[in-house]
Amino acid sequence: MRYLYNLFCYILVPFVLVRLLWQSRKVPGYRHRVRERFGYFDCPEIYQNGIWVHAVSVGETLVAVPLIRAIQARHPNVPITLTNMTPTGAERAKALLGDTIFHVYVPYDLPNVVQRFLKKVKPRLLILIETELWPNMLHYCHATKIKILLANARLSERSAKRYARISRIVRIMLRQLDAIAAQTEDDAKRFEHLGISSNKIHVTGSIKFDMQIPASALESTDILRMQLGINKKIWVAASTHPGEEKSILEAFLRVRERFTDCLLILVPRHPERASDIAKLCRAQALPVALRSKNEFTDQAVLLVDTMGELMSFYSIAHVVFVGGSLVSTGGHNLLEPALFSLPIISGPHLFNFAQAALLLEKAEALTIINNEKELACEVIKFLENEELSEEYGQRACQVVAENRGALDRHIKIIFALFNNSAASGRDCFLNLFRLRGKPARTATRGEHCIAPLWTPQRPCLRCKQRRFLTFKT
C-alpha cells in the first residue's frame, strides 16, 4: 500500500506544479517560495528542536494563533515553526505573529521531502490543527519519535463515514498519533470508532471559544463608520462561496426595498473571486465598490477583496450572515460574530461547526434559513427591531463566554507531550539519515528493531523484516 501511495505522489508532482502555476494567475503567492514545498530552505538553529505547528489555511491559522501565543506566554524559550499550505494562510500568520515564529510552507507528502524538512527543523512535537493527516508526514514523525498531537480535532459524521471506507489506512495513521484533543464527545467517539485508543483521546472543547476580539478591529471601528456612513444599516455577508452570492444579492434587493440606504459588505472566503462577484453585482444593477481601492461613496455593495479585515467589519455590522452554509461546504466560524454580540444568520449546512451551531441554536442566538426569501426576511427583522437584535447578540456572546477553557486544556496536553519527547531528537535523526543506504546491522542484545508499516528500507539481520530500522533499548 505504501509503495503505491508514494508512487502515486511522485507521479502527481508535475501536475501539482502546473496547478500552482494555474492558481498563481489569481493568487501570485502560489508562484513564490515553491522550493520550500520541497524542503529546500534554511532553518535558523534557534528554531530547531522546538514545536512544529501545521495549519492548512486561514481558518486553521486563526485557531493556531491563540494556541501559539499561549505557548509563547508560558514558555517563551520554546521555538515554534508554523507551516501552511496556502499563501493566504501564510499572509495571516505573518500579519498576526510576525517574527516571533519561523514560517515555512508545509512539505509535500513525499518521503524524501518530508525527511529533508525534518532534518532541518528537528521538531520535538508536531501539532496538527483540526484534521490534516498525511501518511508520510505522520509516519516519519512517528519513526523519529516526534510526538504528534491532533489539536482542536473535529470529525463530522460525514467525514467519519468517508474515512470508514478506507479504515485500514486511516487506522494506521491514527495509531501514529500520540494524542487527540477532540472538540466534543461526539468527535471523540468517532475517532475511537476508527480505531484509536480511548487513552489517547481528550475532550477539550474548541479553541475558537477562547478567541478574543483583536485590538486592531476595535481601533478601526470609528474610521470605518466615518468612511461608510455613520447612519447606514450594515449587513455583513461573511466567508461566502460560489453559489451563495447570487442568493445573497437577491435577498439584498428585497432588503433595499425596506432600507434604501442599507450597505451590504460582502466578504468572500477566497478574495481572488472578487472580479466574478463584482460581475454578479452589476448584473443585478447594484453599484459595487472594491475595498482594495478604498471606494466608499454611494455604493450599495462593498466587496472585500483583501485579507484579514473581517473582524473589523464585524465591529460595525448590525447583522451577519455566515457563508459556506447555503451550499454544502459545512459552514464557517459562527463564534467570531458572536464575540461582537451580533445577531447571526446561517444556512442549514453546518456540519463542520455542528457543536457551535447547536449551542447557539439552544440559546436562541442563531437563525437558520434555507433560501434568499427567508434570508431577506430575517435581515429585515433584525434591522427593524434593535431590541430583538441586541437580545440575540447578547445570547450569542454569552454562549462564547460559557464555553471558554479549551486553550488551557490544550496547553497541558502539549507540554506533557513535549516534556516526554526526545531531548533533541538527535538519535532519532541519526537513525533516519545516517543509516540510509548503508548495510543493515543486527539488533544487539537488549535491543529490538521497531518496524513501522509503510517504510521499506534494509532488512534487520535479526528479524529479517525489510523495514526502516530504529533501535530501542
Coordinates of C-alpha atoms in Angstrom, one line a residue:
M1 CA 0.0 0.0 0.0
R2 CA 2.8 2.4 0.9
Y3 CA 4.6 1.7 -2.3
L4 CA 1.5 2.6 -4.3
Y5 CA 0.8 5.7 -2.3
N6 CA 4.4 7.0 -2.8
L7 CA 4.4 6.1 -6.5
F8 CA 1.2 8.0 -7.0
C9 CA 2.5 11.0 -5.1
Y10 CA 5.6 11.2 -7.3
I11 CA 3.6 10.8 -10.5
L12 CA 1.4 13.8 -9.3
V13 CA 4.4 16.2 -8.9
P14 CA 4.4 17.6 -12.4
F15 CA 0.6 18.1 -12.2
V16 CA 0.9 19.8 -8.8
L17 CA 3.5 22.3 -10.3
V18 CA 1.1 23.0 -13.2
R19 CA -1.7 23.6 -10.6
L20 CA 0.5 26.0 -8.6
L21 CA 1.1 27.9 -11.8
W22 CA -2.6 28.0 -12.7
Q23 CA -3.5 29.2 -9.1
S24 CA -0.9 31.9 -9.3
R25 CA -2.9 33.6 -12.0
K26 CA -5.3 34.9 -9.3
V27 CA -3.1 34.4 -6.3
P28 CA 0.5 35.4 -7.1
G29 CA 1.7 33.9 -3.8
Y30 CA 1.4 30.4 -5.3
R31 CA 4.4 31.0 -7.5
H32 CA 6.6 32.2 -4.7
R33 CA 8.7 30.1 -2.2
V34 CA 7.9 26.9 -4.2
R35 CA 11.3 25.4 -3.1
E36 CA 10.1 25.4 0.4
R37 CA 7.3 23.0 -0.5
F38 CA 10.1 20.5 -1.5
G39 CA 12.1 21.0 1.7
Y40 CA 14.7 23.4 0.3
F41 CA 15.0 26.2 2.9
D42 CA 17.4 27.3 5.7
C43 CA 16.1 26.9 9.2
P44 CA 18.0 29.0 11.8
E45 CA 19.4 26.9 14.6
I46 CA 17.4 28.9 17.2
Y47 CA 14.2 27.5 15.7
Q48 CA 15.3 23.9 15.8
N49 CA 14.3 21.3 18.5
G50 CA 11.0 23.0 19.2
I51 CA 7.3 22.7 18.3
W52 CA 6.1 22.4 14.7
V53 CA 2.5 23.7 14.2
H54 CA 0.7 22.9 10.9
A55 CA -2.3 24.9 9.9
V56 CA -3.6 24.4 6.3
S57 CA -5.1 27.8 5.5
V58 CA -6.6 30.9 7.0
G59 CA -9.3 29.2 9.3
E60 CA -6.8 26.9 10.8
T61 CA -4.2 29.7 11.2
L62 CA -6.7 31.7 13.2
V63 CA -7.1 28.7 15.5
A64 CA -3.3 28.2 15.7
V65 CA -2.5 31.9 16.6
P66 CA -4.0 31.9 20.1
L67 CA -2.5 28.5 20.8
I68 CA 0.9 29.7 19.7
R69 CA 0.6 32.9 21.8
A70 CA -0.4 30.8 24.8
I71 CA 2.6 28.6 24.3
Q72 CA 4.9 31.6 24.0
A73 CA 3.4 33.3 27.1
R74 CA 4.0 30.2 29.3
H75 CA 7.3 29.0 27.7
P76 CA 8.9 31.9 25.8
N77 CA 12.1 30.0 25.1
V78 CA 10.4 27.2 23.1
P79 CA 11.0 27.7 19.4
I80 CA 7.9 27.4 17.1
T81 CA 7.8 26.6 13.4
L82 CA 4.5 27.3 11.7
T83 CA 3.6 25.7 8.3
N84 CA 0.8 26.5 5.9
M85 CA -0.4 25.1 2.6
T86 CA -1.8 28.3 1.2
P87 CA -0.4 31.8 0.6
T88 CA -3.5 33.3 2.4
G89 CA -2.7 31.3 5.5
A90 CA 0.9 32.4 5.3
E91 CA -0.1 36.0 5.0
R92 CA -2.3 35.8 8.1
A93 CA 0.4 34.1 10.0
K94 CA 2.9 36.8 9.1
A95 CA 0.5 39.6 9.9
L96 CA -0.5 38.1 13.3
L97 CA 2.7 36.5 14.6
G98 CA 5.5 38.4 12.7
D99 CA 9.0 37.2 13.5
T100 CA 8.0 35.5 16.8
I101 CA 7.9 32.2 14.8
F102 CA 9.7 30.6 11.9
H103 CA 7.4 30.2 9.0
V104 CA 7.8 27.9 6.0
Y105 CA 5.4 26.1 3.6
V106 CA 4.5 22.6 4.6
P107 CA 6.5 19.9 2.7
Y108 CA 4.7 17.9 0.1
D109 CA 4.0 14.4 1.4
L110 CA 6.9 12.7 -0.5
P111 CA 9.3 10.5 1.5
N112 CA 12.5 12.4 0.7
V113 CA 10.8 15.8 1.0
V114 CA 9.4 15.1 4.5
Q115 CA 12.7 13.7 5.6
R116 CA 14.5 16.8 4.3
F117 CA 12.1 19.0 6.2
L118 CA 12.5 17.0 9.5
K119 CA 16.3 17.1 9.2
K120 CA 16.3 20.9 9.0
V121 CA 13.7 21.7 11.6
K122 CA 14.2 18.8 14.0
P123 CA 10.9 19.3 15.9
R124 CA 10.2 17.5 19.2
L125 CA 6.4 17.9 18.8
L126 CA 4.1 18.2 15.8
I127 CA 0.7 19.9 16.4
L128 CA -1.8 19.4 13.6
I129 CA -4.7 21.8 13.6
E130 CA -8.2 20.2 13.3
T131 CA -8.0 17.5 10.6
E132 CA -4.9 17.3 8.4
L133 CA -3.4 13.9 8.2
W134 CA -0.7 13.0 5.6
P135 CA 0.7 9.4 5.6
N136 CA 4.4 10.2 5.1
M137 CA 4.3 13.2 7.5
L138 CA 2.8 11.1 10.3
H139 CA 5.0 8.1 9.5
Y140 CA 8.4 9.8 9.6
C141 CA 7.5 11.8 12.7
H142 CA 6.4 8.7 14.4
A143 CA 9.5 6.8 13.2
T144 CA 11.8 9.6 14.6
K145 CA 10.0 9.7 17.9
I146 CA 8.5 13.1 17.3
K147 CA 5.3 13.4 19.4
I148 CA 2.1 14.1 17.4
L149 CA -1.0 16.0 18.6
L150 CA -4.1 16.5 16.6
A151 CA -5.4 19.7 18.2
N152 CA -8.9 21.2 18.1
A153 CA -9.8 18.0 16.4
R154 CA -13.2 17.6 14.7
L155 CA -14.6 14.7 12.7
S156 CA -18.1 15.2 11.3
E157 CA -20.4 12.2 10.7
R158 CA -20.0 12.7 7.0
S159 CA -16.1 12.6 7.2
A160 CA -16.2 9.6 9.6
K161 CA -18.3 7.6 7.0
R162 CA -15.8 8.6 4.3
Y163 CA -12.8 7.5 6.4
A164 CA -14.6 4.2 7.3
R165 CA -14.3 3.2 3.7
I166 CA -10.5 3.3 3.9
S167 CA -10.4 2.3 7.6
R168 CA -7.3 0.2 7.2
I169 CA -5.2 3.1 6.0
V170 CA -6.8 5.6 8.4
R171 CA -6.3 3.3 11.4
I172 CA -2.6 3.1 10.6
M173 CA -2.3 6.9 10.5
L174 CA -4.4 7.5 13.6
R175 CA -2.4 5.0 15.7
Q176 CA 0.7 7.0 15.0
L177 CA -0.8 10.0 16.8
D178 CA 0.2 10.4 20.5
A179 CA -2.9 12.4 21.4
I180 CA -6.1 13.8 20.0
A181 CA -7.7 16.9 21.6
A182 CA -11.3 16.5 20.4
Q183 CA -13.7 19.3 20.3
T184 CA -16.7 17.3 21.5
E185 CA -17.7 13.9 22.9
D186 CA -19.2 13.0 19.5
D187 CA -15.9 13.8 17.8
A188 CA -14.1 11.7 20.4
K189 CA -16.4 8.7 19.8
R190 CA -16.0 8.9 16.0
F191 CA -12.2 8.9 16.4
E192 CA -12.5 5.9 18.7
H193 CA -14.7 4.0 16.2
L194 CA -11.9 4.5 13.6
G195 CA -9.5 2.5 15.8
I196 CA -7.6 4.9 18.0
S197 CA -7.2 4.1 21.7
S198 CA -9.5 6.0 24.0
N199 CA -6.5 6.7 26.3
K200 CA -5.1 9.0 23.6
I201 CA -8.3 11.0 23.2
H202 CA -9.0 14.1 25.3
V203 CA -12.2 16.1 25.0
T204 CA -11.0 19.7 25.3
G205 CA -13.7 21.8 23.7
S206 CA -13.0 24.2 20.8
I207 CA -10.2 26.8 20.8
K208 CA -12.5 29.0 18.8
F209 CA -14.4 29.8 22.0
D210 CA -11.2 31.2 23.5
M211 CA -10.6 33.7 20.7
Q212 CA -10.5 37.4 21.6
I213 CA -11.5 40.5 19.7
P214 CA -8.3 41.8 18.1
A215 CA -7.4 45.3 19.2
S216 CA -6.9 46.3 15.6
A217 CA -10.6 45.5 14.9
L218 CA -11.8 47.8 17.7
E219 CA -9.3 50.6 16.7
S220 CA -10.7 50.7 13.1
T221 CA -14.4 50.9 14.1
D222 CA -14.7 54.7 14.1
I223 CA -12.7 55.1 11.0
L224 CA -14.8 52.6 9.0
R225 CA -18.0 54.2 10.3
M226 CA -16.9 57.5 9.1
Q227 CA -15.9 56.1 5.7
L228 CA -19.0 54.1 5.1
G229 CA -21.6 56.4 6.7
I230 CA -22.4 56.6 10.4
N231 CA -26.2 56.2 10.0
K232 CA -26.2 53.4 7.5
K233 CA -27.6 50.0 8.3
I234 CA -24.8 47.5 7.6
W235 CA -25.2 43.8 6.7
V236 CA -22.1 41.7 6.6
A237 CA -22.2 38.5 4.5
A238 CA -19.0 36.7 5.6
S239 CA -17.0 33.8 4.1
T240 CA -19.2 33.3 1.1
H241 CA -18.7 30.6 -1.5
P242 CA -19.7 30.1 -5.2
G243 CA -23.5 29.6 -5.4
E244 CA -24.2 31.8 -2.4
E245 CA -23.5 35.3 -3.7
K246 CA -26.4 35.2 -6.1
S247 CA -28.9 34.3 -3.4
I248 CA -27.4 36.9 -1.1
L249 CA -27.7 39.7 -3.7
E250 CA -31.3 38.7 -4.5
A251 CA -32.1 38.9 -0.8
F252 CA -30.3 42.2 -0.6
L253 CA -32.5 43.7 -3.3
R254 CA -35.5 42.8 -1.1
V255 CA -33.8 44.4 1.9
R256 CA -33.1 47.6 -0.1
E257 CA -36.8 48.0 -0.7
R258 CA -37.3 48.5 3.1
F259 CA -33.9 50.1 3.9
T260 CA -32.8 52.1 0.9
D261 CA -29.5 53.1 2.5
C262 CA -28.6 49.6 3.7
L263 CA -25.0 48.7 2.8
L264 CA -24.0 45.1 2.1
I265 CA -20.4 44.2 3.0
L266 CA -19.7 41.1 1.1
V267 CA -16.6 39.1 2.2
P268 CA -15.9 36.1 0.0
R269 CA -13.9 33.2 1.5
H270 CA -11.5 33.5 -1.3
P271 CA -10.7 37.1 -2.2
E272 CA -9.4 36.2 -5.7
R273 CA -13.1 35.6 -6.7
A274 CA -13.8 39.3 -6.3
S275 CA -14.0 40.1 -10.0
D276 CA -16.6 37.3 -10.6
I277 CA -18.7 38.5 -7.7
A278 CA -18.5 42.1 -9.0
K279 CA -20.0 41.0 -12.3
L280 CA -22.9 39.4 -10.4
C281 CA -23.5 42.7 -8.6
R282 CA -23.5 44.7 -11.8
A283 CA -25.9 42.1 -13.4
Q284 CA -28.3 42.9 -10.5
A285 CA -27.8 46.7 -11.1
L286 CA -26.2 47.1 -7.7
P287 CA -23.4 49.7 -7.5
V288 CA -20.3 47.8 -6.2
A289 CA -17.0 49.1 -4.7
L290 CA -13.8 47.3 -4.0
R291 CA -12.2 47.5 -0.6
S292 CA -8.7 47.4 -2.1
K293 CA -9.4 50.6 -4.0
N294 CA -10.9 52.4 -0.9
E295 CA -14.1 53.2 -2.9
F296 CA -16.8 54.0 -0.3
T297 CA -19.2 56.7 -1.7
D298 CA -22.7 55.9 -2.8
Q299 CA -22.2 52.2 -3.3
A300 CA -24.8 49.5 -2.4
V301 CA -22.2 46.7 -2.0
L302 CA -18.7 46.9 -0.6
L303 CA -16.8 43.9 -1.9
V304 CA -13.9 43.0 0.4
D305 CA -11.1 41.7 -1.8
T306 CA -8.5 42.0 0.9
M307 CA -7.4 39.6 3.7
G308 CA -7.6 39.9 7.5
E309 CA -10.3 42.6 7.8
L310 CA -13.4 40.5 8.6
M311 CA -13.3 41.2 12.3
S312 CA -13.0 44.9 11.6
F313 CA -16.2 44.8 9.6
Y314 CA -18.0 42.8 12.2
S315 CA -17.3 45.6 14.6
I316 CA -19.5 48.0 12.6
A317 CA -22.2 45.4 11.5
H318 CA -25.8 45.3 12.5
V319 CA -26.5 41.8 11.3
V320 CA -24.3 39.0 10.0
F321 CA -24.8 36.1 7.6
V322 CA -22.1 33.4 7.8
G323 CA -21.5 31.7 4.5
G324 CA -20.4 28.2 3.4
S325 CA -23.8 27.2 4.8
L326 CA -26.2 27.7 1.9
V327 CA -24.1 25.3 -0.1
S328 CA -22.8 22.0 1.2
T329 CA -19.4 23.4 2.3
G330 CA -20.2 22.8 6.0
G331 CA -20.2 26.4 7.3
H332 CA -17.6 28.7 8.8
N333 CA -16.9 30.3 12.2
L334 CA -20.1 31.3 13.9
L335 CA -18.3 32.4 17.0
E336 CA -16.4 35.4 15.6
P337 CA -19.6 37.5 15.1
A338 CA -20.8 36.2 18.5
L339 CA -17.9 37.9 20.1
F340 CA -19.3 41.2 18.8
S341 CA -22.8 40.4 20.2
L342 CA -24.3 40.3 16.7
P343 CA -27.4 38.5 15.5
I344 CA -26.2 35.6 13.4
I345 CA -27.9 34.1 10.3
S346 CA -26.8 30.9 8.6
G347 CA -27.8 28.4 6.0
P348 CA -28.6 24.8 7.0
H349 CA -25.2 23.2 6.1
L350 CA -23.3 23.4 9.3
F351 CA -21.7 20.0 9.7
N352 CA -18.2 21.5 10.2
F353 CA -19.4 23.7 13.1
A354 CA -22.1 21.4 14.5
Q355 CA -21.2 22.0 18.1
A356 CA -21.1 25.8 17.9
A357 CA -24.4 25.8 15.9
L358 CA -26.1 23.5 18.4
L359 CA -25.1 25.7 21.3
L360 CA -26.1 28.9 19.6
E361 CA -29.5 27.4 18.5
K362 CA -30.2 26.1 22.0
A363 CA -29.6 29.6 23.3
E364 CA -31.8 31.1 20.6
A365 CA -28.8 33.1 19.3
L366 CA -28.7 31.6 15.7
T367 CA -31.2 31.9 12.9
I368 CA -31.2 29.2 10.2
I369 CA -32.6 30.0 6.8
N370 CA -33.0 27.9 3.6
N371 CA -33.3 30.4 0.8
E372 CA -32.9 34.0 -0.3
K373 CA -36.5 34.9 0.6
E374 CA -36.1 33.7 4.2
L375 CA -32.7 35.4 4.4
A376 CA -34.2 38.7 3.3
C377 CA -37.0 38.4 5.9
E378 CA -34.6 37.7 8.8
V379 CA -32.2 40.5 7.8
I380 CA -35.1 43.0 7.7
K381 CA -36.5 41.7 11.0
F382 CA -33.2 42.4 12.8
L383 CA -32.6 45.7 11.1
E384 CA -36.1 46.9 12.1
N385 CA -36.1 45.7 15.7
E386 CA -32.9 46.9 17.5
E387 CA -34.1 45.4 20.8
L388 CA -34.5 41.9 19.3
S389 CA -31.2 42.3 17.6
E390 CA -29.5 43.2 20.8
E391 CA -31.1 40.2 22.6
Y392 CA -29.9 37.7 20.0
G393 CA -26.4 39.3 20.1
Q394 CA -26.1 39.1 23.9
R395 CA -27.2 35.5 24.0
A396 CA -24.6 34.6 21.3
C397 CA -21.8 36.4 23.3
Q398 CA -22.9 34.6 26.5
V399 CA -22.6 31.2 24.7
V400 CA -18.9 32.0 23.9
A401 CA -18.2 33.1 27.5
E402 CA -19.7 29.9 28.9
N403 CA -17.6 27.6 26.8
R404 CA -14.1 29.0 27.2
G405 CA -11.2 27.0 28.6
A406 CA -10.1 24.8 25.7
L407 CA -6.9 26.7 25.3
D408 CA -5.7 25.9 28.8
R409 CA -6.6 22.2 28.4
H410 CA -4.6 22.1 25.1
I411 CA -1.6 23.6 26.8
K412 CA -1.5 20.9 29.5
I413 CA -1.6 18.2 26.8
I414 CA 1.1 20.0 24.7
F415 CA 3.7 20.2 27.4
A416 CA 3.0 16.8 28.7
L417 CA 3.9 15.5 25.3
F418 CA 6.8 18.0 24.8
N419 CA 8.4 17.1 28.1
N420 CA 8.2 13.4 27.2
S421 CA 9.8 13.9 23.8
A422 CA 13.4 13.2 23.0
A423 CA 15.7 15.9 24.4
S424 CA 17.0 17.0 21.0
G425 CA 15.8 14.3 18.6
R426 CA 19.5 13.7 17.6
D427 CA 19.5 9.9 18.0
C428 CA 16.2 9.7 16.1
F429 CA 17.6 11.6 13.2
L430 CA 20.8 9.6 13.1
N431 CA 18.5 6.6 12.6
L432 CA 16.6 8.3 9.9
F433 CA 19.5 9.7 7.9
R434 CA 22.8 8.2 8.8
L435 CA 21.6 4.6 8.2
R436 CA 20.1 5.2 4.8
G437 CA 21.9 3.3 2.0
K438 CA 24.3 1.6 4.4
P439 CA 24.4 -2.0 5.4
A440 CA 21.9 -3.1 8.0
R441 CA 23.1 -4.2 11.4
T442 CA 21.7 -6.7 13.7
A443 CA 19.8 -5.6 16.7
T444 CA 22.2 -6.2 19.6
R445 CA 21.3 -7.9 22.9
G446 CA 18.8 -5.8 24.9
E447 CA 17.6 -4.0 21.7
H448 CA 14.8 -4.6 19.4
C449 CA 14.1 -3.1 16.0
I450 CA 10.9 -1.1 15.5
A451 CA 9.5 -1.8 12.1
P452 CA 6.8 0.7 11.3
L453 CA 4.5 -0.2 8.4
W454 CA 4.9 1.7 5.1
T455 CA 8.7 2.3 5.2
P456 CA 10.6 -0.2 3.2
Q457 CA 14.4 0.0 3.9
R458 CA 17.1 -2.6 4.6
P459 CA 16.3 -5.8 6.4
C460 CA 17.3 -6.2 10.1
L461 CA 19.7 -9.1 10.2
R462 CA 17.9 -10.5 13.3
C463 CA 14.2 -10.3 12.4
K464 CA 14.6 -10.3 8.6
Q465 CA 12.0 -7.6 8.2
R466 CA 12.6 -5.3 5.4
R467 CA 11.6 -2.2 7.2
F468 CA 13.0 1.1 8.4
L469 CA 15.1 0.4 11.5
T470 CA 15.3 2.3 14.7
F471 CA 17.0 0.5 17.6
K472 CA 15.5 0.9 21.0
T473 CA 16.9 -0.4 24.3

